[in-house]
Amino acid sequence: MFRDTFGASSTFRSLRLRRELHDLEERRRGLYRHRHTTAVSQSPVGETRPRPKVSTDSSVHDALLNGDLDKIRDIFLSKDSVNRIVATVSHELSWSAELGLWSLTSKQKRTTALYITAQRGHTECLKHLLGHGADVNAEPGGATALHAACANGHAECAKLLLRIGADPNAISDEGYAPLHLCTSPKTILCAKLLLEHNARVNMQTRDRQITPLHVAAKHGLDEHVDLYLSYCAYCHKKNREGETALNAACSYVEKREAFGRYYKVCKMLISNGADVKTAGKKRHTPLHNACGNGHPAIVDLLLMHGASVNAENCAGYTPMDCILLAVEDHLDYHPEQIVLMLLNHGAAPVNPKILKQCAKSPQTMEVVLNTYQCIPFCDSWLEAVPPEVWQKHEAFYESIVQMTNKPRSLQHLARCALRKYLGTQCHSVIPQLLLPSSFKEFLLLKCEGVFK
């Protein structure tokens, strides 16, 4: 009963906080609109700008949403009608301090016919509205029609708006330009159109100081990144957290099917001067993020370009710590490959206390244990091995038990001595040694599946 009550109260606290943040944002937007309205009202004497009328007719809104061209032609016949504000009502949870509870309240949202048709990609309807004098840069809801068209990848709509005079650098109430809203592969044509119409490729968002290159890198949009770099986007530009586009690409590469695109993004950024050692305010480098996300190809790319293998973030974690703490998240994708790369580039020895993190990955455990001259006492971390994993790899785990605190072979000790001597050069020197391939693989800690 206590647990249920605690869960509910946590939910209400969360909702209350969200509501308070929402109210603060609404007040900020209100001040912005007030300043904007004041500026407009201070026009020369004799010049007046009538306020657009407001329509709350749901049938009008439905016609715009559905792209009903016949109805739109009947409704929007003049400049006054096409610039009419379209008001819609939505229902949201609102906290009542007086009653001490949450209640459902109605919130009115304001937009334009042009915004709705651009958002939905109704090109012919958009043409009709523009032909009757629609204000191409109107933003009663906090964003222009061009923002809506680009966010949804409607290139034909974006082309029409830009041709009429839409501002490619207009800033929404949230602080975004249209180029910041190109967040999916289908928006590439919109991004090209914006840049052709003088959109600023290095413009940063108002609050988080994010550039379009940050956005494209975060979403693994290799075509966008290539486009922005051709327009001289700055690879070294940092956001509010002190992170570059390369940090963003390594931070968000989570879905395996997108690994190829993210690798291309990182490769392009590095080729154009991105610094692989740049860390954000929390001292988290691209290598920390790539290791935590289990991407061996990007880890290898970063290491080959001089990433700091033993750099510590503000929590004291190295890239090795990041992959070992995430081993269970990447069991099906060979996390031992990343551990091998780090060790062969000079990663510091792993503290035996963290061995339990790789209990479910025998290959990872073998790689780490082969960096020790002697297998340490194992009861504390072998207990973490699930019975089904032990059964599947029984010979491997039994060999650990038999070799615990016993001298390893002379061959293994020679390997440890050579690797210690080579240090950070293991990955580059060992492959060049005049030795049989099998022995070079042994020196590079290739897994054998059992300890001898």
Coordinates of C-alpha atoms in Angstrom, one line a residue:
M1 CA 0.0 0.0 0.0
F2 CA 2.8 2.4 0.9
R3 CA 4.5 1.7 -2.4
D4 CA 1.4 2.4 -4.4
T5 CA 0.8 5.7 -2.5
F6 CA 4.4 6.7 -3.1
G7 CA 4.2 6.0 -6.8
A8 CA 1.0 8.1 -7.2
S9 CA 2.5 11.0 -5.2
S10 CA 5.6 10.9 -7.3
T11 CA 3.5 11.1 -10.4
F12 CA 1.6 14.1 -9.1
R13 CA 4.8 15.8 -8.1
S14 CA 6.2 15.2 -11.6
L15 CA 3.0 16.5 -13.2
R16 CA 3.1 19.6 -11.0
L17 CA 6.6 20.3 -11.9
R18 CA 5.9 20.0 -15.6
R19 CA 2.9 22.3 -15.2
E20 CA 5.0 24.9 -13.4
L21 CA 7.7 24.8 -16.1
H22 CA 4.9 25.0 -18.7
D23 CA 3.5 28.1 -17.0
L24 CA 6.9 29.7 -16.9
E25 CA 7.4 29.1 -20.6
E26 CA 3.9 30.6 -21.3
R27 CA 4.8 33.7 -19.4
R28 CA 8.1 34.0 -21.3
R29 CA 6.3 33.7 -24.6
G30 CA 3.8 36.2 -23.5
L31 CA 6.5 38.7 -22.8
Y32 CA 8.1 38.0 -26.2
R33 CA 4.8 38.6 -27.9
H34 CA 4.2 41.8 -25.9
R35 CA 7.5 43.2 -27.0
H36 CA 6.8 42.2 -30.6
T37 CA 3.3 43.8 -30.5
T38 CA 4.7 46.9 -28.9
A39 CA 7.3 47.2 -31.7
V40 CA 4.7 46.9 -34.3
S41 CA 2.4 49.5 -32.7
Q42 CA 5.2 52.0 -32.7
S43 CA 5.0 52.5 -36.5
P44 CA 5.0 56.0 -38.1
V45 CA 1.9 58.1 -37.6
G46 CA -0.8 57.3 -40.0
E47 CA 0.3 53.7 -40.5
T48 CA -2.0 51.3 -38.8
R49 CA -1.9 47.5 -38.8
P50 CA -5.3 46.0 -38.0
R51 CA -5.3 43.0 -35.8
P52 CA -6.3 39.8 -37.6
K53 CA -9.6 38.3 -36.8
V54 CA -9.9 35.0 -34.9
S55 CA -11.8 32.0 -36.2
T56 CA -13.0 29.3 -33.8
D57 CA -15.1 27.4 -36.4
S58 CA -14.1 23.7 -36.1
S59 CA -15.2 23.1 -39.7
V60 CA -12.6 25.6 -41.0
H61 CA -10.0 23.8 -39.0
D62 CA -11.1 20.4 -40.3
A63 CA -11.0 21.7 -43.9
L64 CA -7.4 22.9 -43.4
L65 CA -6.3 19.7 -41.7
N66 CA -7.8 17.5 -44.4
G67 CA -6.6 19.7 -47.3
D68 CA -10.1 20.1 -48.6
L69 CA -9.3 22.5 -51.5
D70 CA -12.9 23.1 -52.5
K71 CA -13.9 24.2 -49.0
I72 CA -10.8 26.2 -48.6
R73 CA -11.5 28.1 -51.8
D74 CA -15.0 28.9 -50.6
I75 CA -13.9 30.0 -47.1
F76 CA -10.7 31.9 -47.9
L77 CA -11.6 34.5 -50.5
S78 CA -9.7 37.6 -49.4
K79 CA -6.5 38.8 -47.7
D80 CA -8.4 39.4 -44.6
S81 CA -9.8 35.9 -44.5
V82 CA -6.5 34.1 -45.3
N83 CA -4.8 35.9 -42.4
R84 CA -7.4 35.2 -39.9
I85 CA -6.1 33.4 -36.8
V86 CA -7.3 29.9 -36.4
A87 CA -8.0 29.1 -32.7
T88 CA -8.2 25.5 -31.5
V89 CA -8.9 24.2 -28.0
S90 CA -7.0 21.4 -26.3
H91 CA -7.5 19.9 -22.9
E92 CA -4.6 19.6 -20.4
L93 CA -4.1 18.6 -16.8
S94 CA -3.7 21.8 -14.7
W95 CA -2.7 22.0 -11.0
S96 CA -5.0 24.0 -8.8
A97 CA -3.2 25.3 -5.7
E98 CA -6.5 26.4 -4.2
L99 CA -8.1 23.0 -4.5
G100 CA -4.9 21.0 -4.1
L101 CA -5.5 18.7 -7.0
W102 CA -5.1 18.3 -10.7
S103 CA -8.0 19.1 -13.0
L104 CA -8.6 19.1 -16.8
T105 CA -8.5 22.6 -18.2
S106 CA -9.0 24.0 -21.7
K107 CA -6.1 25.7 -23.5
Q108 CA -6.6 27.7 -26.6
K109 CA -3.9 27.4 -29.3
R110 CA -3.5 30.0 -32.0
T111 CA -2.2 29.4 -35.5
T112 CA -2.9 30.3 -39.1
A113 CA -4.4 28.6 -42.1
L114 CA -1.0 28.9 -43.8
Y115 CA 0.8 27.1 -40.9
I116 CA -1.7 24.2 -40.9
T117 CA -1.5 23.6 -44.6
A118 CA 2.3 23.8 -44.6
Q119 CA 2.4 21.4 -41.7
R120 CA 0.2 18.9 -43.5
G121 CA 1.9 19.3 -46.9
H122 CA -1.2 20.5 -48.7
T123 CA 0.6 22.2 -51.5
E124 CA -2.4 23.3 -53.6
C125 CA -4.1 24.7 -50.5
L126 CA -0.9 26.6 -49.7
K127 CA -0.8 28.0 -53.2
H128 CA -4.4 29.3 -52.8
L129 CA -3.7 31.0 -49.5
L130 CA -0.5 32.6 -50.8
G131 CA -2.3 33.7 -53.9
H132 CA -4.8 35.6 -51.8
G133 CA -2.2 37.4 -49.7
A134 CA -1.4 35.2 -46.7
D135 CA 1.3 36.7 -44.5
V136 CA 4.2 34.3 -45.1
N137 CA 6.0 35.2 -41.8
A138 CA 3.0 35.2 -39.5
E139 CA 3.6 33.4 -36.2
P140 CA 0.7 33.8 -33.8
G141 CA 1.4 30.3 -32.4
G142 CA 5.1 30.9 -32.0
A143 CA 6.4 29.5 -35.3
T144 CA 6.0 30.3 -39.0
A145 CA 4.6 28.2 -41.7
L146 CA 8.2 27.6 -42.9
H147 CA 9.0 26.0 -39.5
A148 CA 6.1 23.7 -40.0
A149 CA 6.9 22.7 -43.6
C150 CA 10.6 22.0 -42.8
A151 CA 9.9 20.1 -39.6
N152 CA 7.7 17.7 -41.5
G153 CA 9.8 17.4 -44.6
H154 CA 7.4 19.1 -47.1
A155 CA 9.9 20.4 -49.6
E156 CA 7.3 21.7 -52.1
C157 CA 5.6 23.7 -49.4
A158 CA 9.0 25.1 -48.2
K159 CA 9.9 26.0 -51.8
L160 CA 6.7 28.0 -52.2
L161 CA 7.1 29.8 -48.9
L162 CA 10.7 30.8 -49.6
R163 CA 9.8 31.9 -53.1
I164 CA 7.2 34.3 -51.7
G165 CA 9.6 35.7 -49.1
A166 CA 9.5 33.5 -46.0
D167 CA 12.4 34.3 -43.6
P168 CA 14.8 31.2 -43.6
N169 CA 16.3 32.5 -40.3
A170 CA 13.1 33.2 -38.4
I171 CA 13.3 32.3 -34.8
S172 CA 10.4 30.5 -33.1
D173 CA 9.3 31.1 -29.6
E174 CA 11.3 28.0 -28.6
G175 CA 14.4 29.6 -30.1
Y176 CA 14.7 27.4 -33.3
A177 CA 15.3 28.4 -36.9
P178 CA 13.7 26.2 -39.6
L179 CA 17.1 24.5 -40.3
H180 CA 17.1 23.3 -36.6
L181 CA 13.9 21.4 -37.3
C182 CA 15.3 19.3 -40.2
T183 CA 15.6 16.2 -38.0
S184 CA 14.8 13.2 -40.3
P185 CA 16.2 11.9 -43.6
K186 CA 13.2 13.1 -45.5
T187 CA 14.0 16.8 -44.6
I188 CA 17.2 16.9 -46.7
L189 CA 15.5 18.7 -49.6
C190 CA 14.1 21.3 -47.1
A191 CA 17.6 21.8 -45.7
K192 CA 19.0 22.4 -49.2
L193 CA 16.3 24.9 -50.0
L194 CA 16.9 26.8 -46.8
L195 CA 20.7 27.1 -47.4
E196 CA 20.1 28.1 -51.0
H197 CA 17.9 30.9 -49.7
N198 CA 20.7 32.1 -47.3
A199 CA 19.8 30.2 -44.1
R200 CA 22.7 30.6 -41.6
V201 CA 24.3 27.2 -41.3
N202 CA 26.0 28.0 -38.0
M203 CA 23.0 29.7 -36.3
Q204 CA 22.6 28.5 -32.7
T205 CA 19.3 27.9 -30.9
R206 CA 18.5 30.5 -28.2
D207 CA 18.6 28.3 -25.1
R208 CA 20.8 25.3 -25.7
Q209 CA 23.1 26.9 -28.3
I210 CA 22.7 24.0 -30.7
T211 CA 23.7 24.4 -34.4
P212 CA 22.1 22.5 -37.3
L213 CA 25.3 20.4 -37.4
H214 CA 24.6 19.3 -33.8
V215 CA 21.1 18.4 -34.8
A216 CA 22.1 16.4 -37.9
A217 CA 24.9 14.6 -35.9
K218 CA 22.5 13.7 -33.1
H219 CA 20.1 12.1 -35.5
G220 CA 22.7 10.4 -37.6
L221 CA 21.8 12.3 -40.7
D222 CA 24.9 11.8 -42.9
E223 CA 23.5 13.6 -45.9
H224 CA 22.6 16.6 -43.8
V225 CA 26.1 16.6 -42.3
D226 CA 27.7 16.4 -45.7
L227 CA 25.5 19.3 -46.9
Y228 CA 26.2 21.5 -43.9
L229 CA 30.0 20.9 -44.1
S230 CA 29.9 21.9 -47.8
Y231 CA 28.3 25.2 -46.6
C232 CA 31.2 25.7 -44.1
A233 CA 29.5 24.5 -40.9
Y234 CA 31.9 24.7 -38.0
C235 CA 32.9 21.3 -36.5
H236 CA 34.4 23.0 -33.4
K237 CA 31.2 24.9 -32.5
K238 CA 30.1 24.0 -29.0
N239 CA 26.6 24.0 -27.4
R240 CA 25.7 25.2 -24.0
E241 CA 27.1 22.0 -22.5
G242 CA 30.4 22.5 -24.2
E243 CA 29.9 19.7 -26.7
T244 CA 30.6 19.6 -30.4
A245 CA 28.7 17.8 -33.2
L246 CA 31.1 14.8 -32.8
N247 CA 30.1 14.5 -29.1
A248 CA 26.4 14.6 -30.2
A249 CA 26.9 11.9 -32.8
C250 CA 28.6 9.6 -30.3
S251 CA 26.1 10.3 -27.6
Y252 CA 23.0 9.3 -29.5
V253 CA 24.1 6.3 -31.6
E254 CA 21.9 3.7 -29.9
K255 CA 20.0 1.8 -32.6
R256 CA 22.0 -0.9 -34.3
E257 CA 20.3 -0.3 -37.6
A258 CA 21.6 3.3 -37.6
F259 CA 25.2 2.5 -36.7
G260 CA 26.4 2.8 -40.4
R261 CA 25.0 6.3 -40.7
Y262 CA 26.4 7.4 -37.4
Y263 CA 29.8 6.0 -38.4
K264 CA 29.7 8.1 -41.6
V265 CA 28.8 11.2 -39.7
C266 CA 31.7 10.7 -37.3
K267 CA 34.1 10.0 -40.1
M268 CA 33.0 13.2 -42.0
L269 CA 33.3 15.4 -38.9
I270 CA 36.8 14.1 -38.1
S271 CA 37.9 14.5 -41.7
N272 CA 36.7 18.2 -41.5
G273 CA 38.7 18.9 -38.3
A274 CA 36.6 17.8 -35.4
D275 CA 38.7 17.2 -32.3
V276 CA 38.2 13.7 -30.9
K277 CA 39.5 14.9 -27.5
T278 CA 36.9 17.6 -26.9
A279 CA 35.0 17.0 -23.8
G280 CA 31.8 18.7 -22.5
K281 CA 31.3 20.4 -19.2
K282 CA 31.1 17.0 -17.5
R283 CA 34.4 16.0 -19.2
H284 CA 32.6 13.3 -21.2
T285 CA 34.5 12.8 -24.4
P286 CA 33.2 11.3 -27.7
L287 CA 35.1 8.1 -26.7
H288 CA 33.2 7.8 -23.4
N289 CA 29.9 8.0 -25.3
A290 CA 30.9 5.6 -28.1
C291 CA 32.0 3.0 -25.5
G292 CA 28.8 3.5 -23.5
N293 CA 26.7 3.0 -26.7
G294 CA 28.7 -0.2 -27.7
H295 CA 29.8 1.0 -31.1
P296 CA 33.1 -0.7 -32.0
A297 CA 33.6 0.9 -35.4
I298 CA 33.3 4.4 -34.0
V299 CA 35.5 3.5 -31.0
D300 CA 38.1 2.3 -33.4
L301 CA 37.8 5.4 -35.5
L302 CA 38.2 7.7 -32.5
L303 CA 41.2 5.7 -31.1
M304 CA 42.9 5.8 -34.5
H305 CA 42.6 9.6 -34.5
G306 CA 44.2 10.0 -31.1
A307 CA 41.3 9.8 -28.6
S308 CA 42.5 9.8 -25.0
V309 CA 42.0 6.2 -23.9
N310 CA 42.4 6.9 -20.2
A311 CA 40.6 10.2 -19.9
E312 CA 38.3 10.5 -16.9
N313 CA 35.0 12.3 -16.8
C314 CA 33.7 14.3 -13.8
A315 CA 32.5 11.1 -12.2
G316 CA 36.0 9.5 -12.5
Y317 CA 34.9 7.1 -15.2
T318 CA 37.2 6.2 -18.1
P319 CA 36.0 4.9 -21.5
M320 CA 36.8 1.4 -20.2
D321 CA 34.5 1.9 -17.3
C322 CA 31.8 3.0 -19.7
I323 CA 31.9 -0.1 -21.8
L324 CA 32.2 -2.5 -18.8
L325 CA 29.2 -0.8 -17.1
A326 CA 27.2 -1.3 -20.3
V327 CA 28.3 -4.9 -21.1
E328 CA 24.8 -6.3 -20.3
D329 CA 23.2 -3.9 -22.7
H330 CA 25.3 -5.1 -25.6
L331 CA 25.7 -8.8 -25.0
D332 CA 24.6 -9.7 -28.5
Y333 CA 27.1 -7.3 -30.1
H334 CA 30.5 -8.5 -28.9
P335 CA 31.4 -5.9 -26.2
E336 CA 34.7 -7.6 -25.9
Q337 CA 35.8 -6.1 -29.2
I338 CA 35.7 -2.6 -27.6
V339 CA 37.5 -3.8 -24.5
L340 CA 40.2 -5.3 -26.8
M341 CA 40.6 -2.1 -28.7
L342 CA 40.9 0.0 -25.5
L343 CA 43.5 -2.4 -24.0
N344 CA 45.5 -2.5 -27.2
H345 CA 45.6 1.3 -27.2
G346 CA 47.0 1.4 -23.7
A347 CA 43.9 1.4 -21.4
A348 CA 44.9 1.1 -17.8
P349 CA 44.4 -2.3 -16.1
V350 CA 40.9 -3.0 -15.0
N351 CA 40.2 -3.1 -11.3
P352 CA 39.1 -6.7 -10.3
K353 CA 36.2 -5.2 -8.4
I354 CA 34.5 -4.4 -11.6
L355 CA 34.8 -7.9 -13.1
K356 CA 31.2 -8.7 -11.9
Q357 CA 30.0 -6.2 -14.6
C358 CA 31.0 -8.6 -17.3
A359 CA 29.9 -11.8 -15.6
K360 CA 27.3 -12.5 -18.3
S361 CA 29.9 -12.0 -21.1
P362 CA 32.5 -14.8 -20.9
Q363 CA 34.5 -13.3 -23.9
T364 CA 34.7 -9.9 -22.2
M365 CA 35.8 -11.6 -18.9
E366 CA 38.5 -13.6 -20.7
V367 CA 39.9 -10.5 -22.3
V368 CA 40.1 -8.6 -19.0
L369 CA 41.6 -11.6 -17.1
N370 CA 44.3 -12.1 -19.7
T371 CA 45.7 -8.7 -18.7
Y372 CA 46.5 -10.0 -15.2
Q373 CA 49.6 -12.1 -14.5
C374 CA 47.5 -14.1 -12.1
I375 CA 43.8 -14.7 -12.0
P376 CA 42.6 -13.0 -8.8
F377 CA 40.3 -14.5 -6.2
C378 CA 37.0 -15.0 -8.0
D379 CA 34.2 -15.9 -5.6
S380 CA 32.8 -12.4 -5.4
W381 CA 32.4 -12.0 -9.2
L382 CA 31.7 -15.5 -10.3
E383 CA 28.6 -15.5 -8.1
A384 CA 27.1 -12.9 -10.5
V385 CA 27.2 -15.4 -13.4
P386 CA 23.6 -16.6 -14.1
P387 CA 23.2 -20.4 -14.0
E388 CA 22.2 -20.6 -17.6
V389 CA 25.3 -18.7 -18.7
W390 CA 27.5 -20.9 -16.5
Q391 CA 26.0 -24.1 -18.0
K392 CA 26.5 -22.9 -21.6
H393 CA 30.2 -21.9 -20.9
E394 CA 30.9 -24.4 -18.1
A395 CA 34.4 -25.4 -19.4
F396 CA 35.4 -21.7 -19.5
Y397 CA 34.2 -20.9 -16.0
E398 CA 35.6 -24.1 -14.5
S399 CA 39.0 -23.2 -16.0
I400 CA 38.9 -19.9 -14.1
V401 CA 38.2 -21.6 -10.8
Q402 CA 41.1 -24.1 -11.4
M403 CA 43.5 -21.3 -12.3
T404 CA 42.6 -18.8 -9.5
N405 CA 45.7 -17.7 -7.6
K406 CA 47.9 -20.1 -9.5
P407 CA 50.9 -19.2 -11.7
R408 CA 50.0 -18.7 -15.4
S409 CA 52.0 -20.2 -18.2
L410 CA 55.4 -18.7 -19.1
Q411 CA 53.9 -17.8 -22.5
H412 CA 51.2 -15.7 -20.8
L413 CA 53.8 -14.0 -18.6
A414 CA 55.9 -13.2 -21.6
R415 CA 52.8 -11.7 -23.3
C416 CA 52.1 -9.5 -20.2
A417 CA 55.7 -8.3 -20.2
L418 CA 55.8 -7.4 -23.9
R419 CA 52.4 -5.6 -23.7
K420 CA 53.6 -3.6 -20.7
Y421 CA 56.7 -2.6 -22.7
L422 CA 54.8 -1.6 -25.8
G423 CA 52.1 0.3 -23.8
T424 CA 49.9 2.4 -26.1
Q425 CA 51.7 1.0 -29.2
C426 CA 50.4 -2.6 -28.9
H427 CA 47.8 -2.1 -31.7
S428 CA 50.3 -0.7 -34.1
V429 CA 53.6 -2.6 -33.3
I430 CA 52.4 -6.1 -32.7
P431 CA 50.9 -6.6 -36.2
Q432 CA 54.2 -5.7 -37.7
L433 CA 56.3 -8.2 -35.7
L434 CA 57.8 -11.1 -37.7
L435 CA 55.9 -13.7 -35.9
P436 CA 53.2 -16.3 -36.9
S437 CA 49.7 -14.8 -37.2
S438 CA 48.4 -17.1 -34.4
F439 CA 51.0 -15.7 -32.0
K440 CA 50.3 -12.1 -32.9
E441 CA 46.6 -12.8 -32.2
F442 CA 47.6 -14.2 -28.9
L443 CA 49.6 -11.1 -28.0
L444 CA 46.6 -9.0 -29.0
L445 CA 44.4 -10.9 -26.5
K446 CA 42.3 -12.9 -28.9
C447 CA 39.8 -15.1 -27.0
E448 CA 40.5 -18.8 -26.8
G449 CA 37.5 -19.8 -24.7
V450 CA 39.5 -21.4 -21.9
F451 CA 42.3 -20.7 -19.5
K452 CA 45.5 -22.8 -19.4

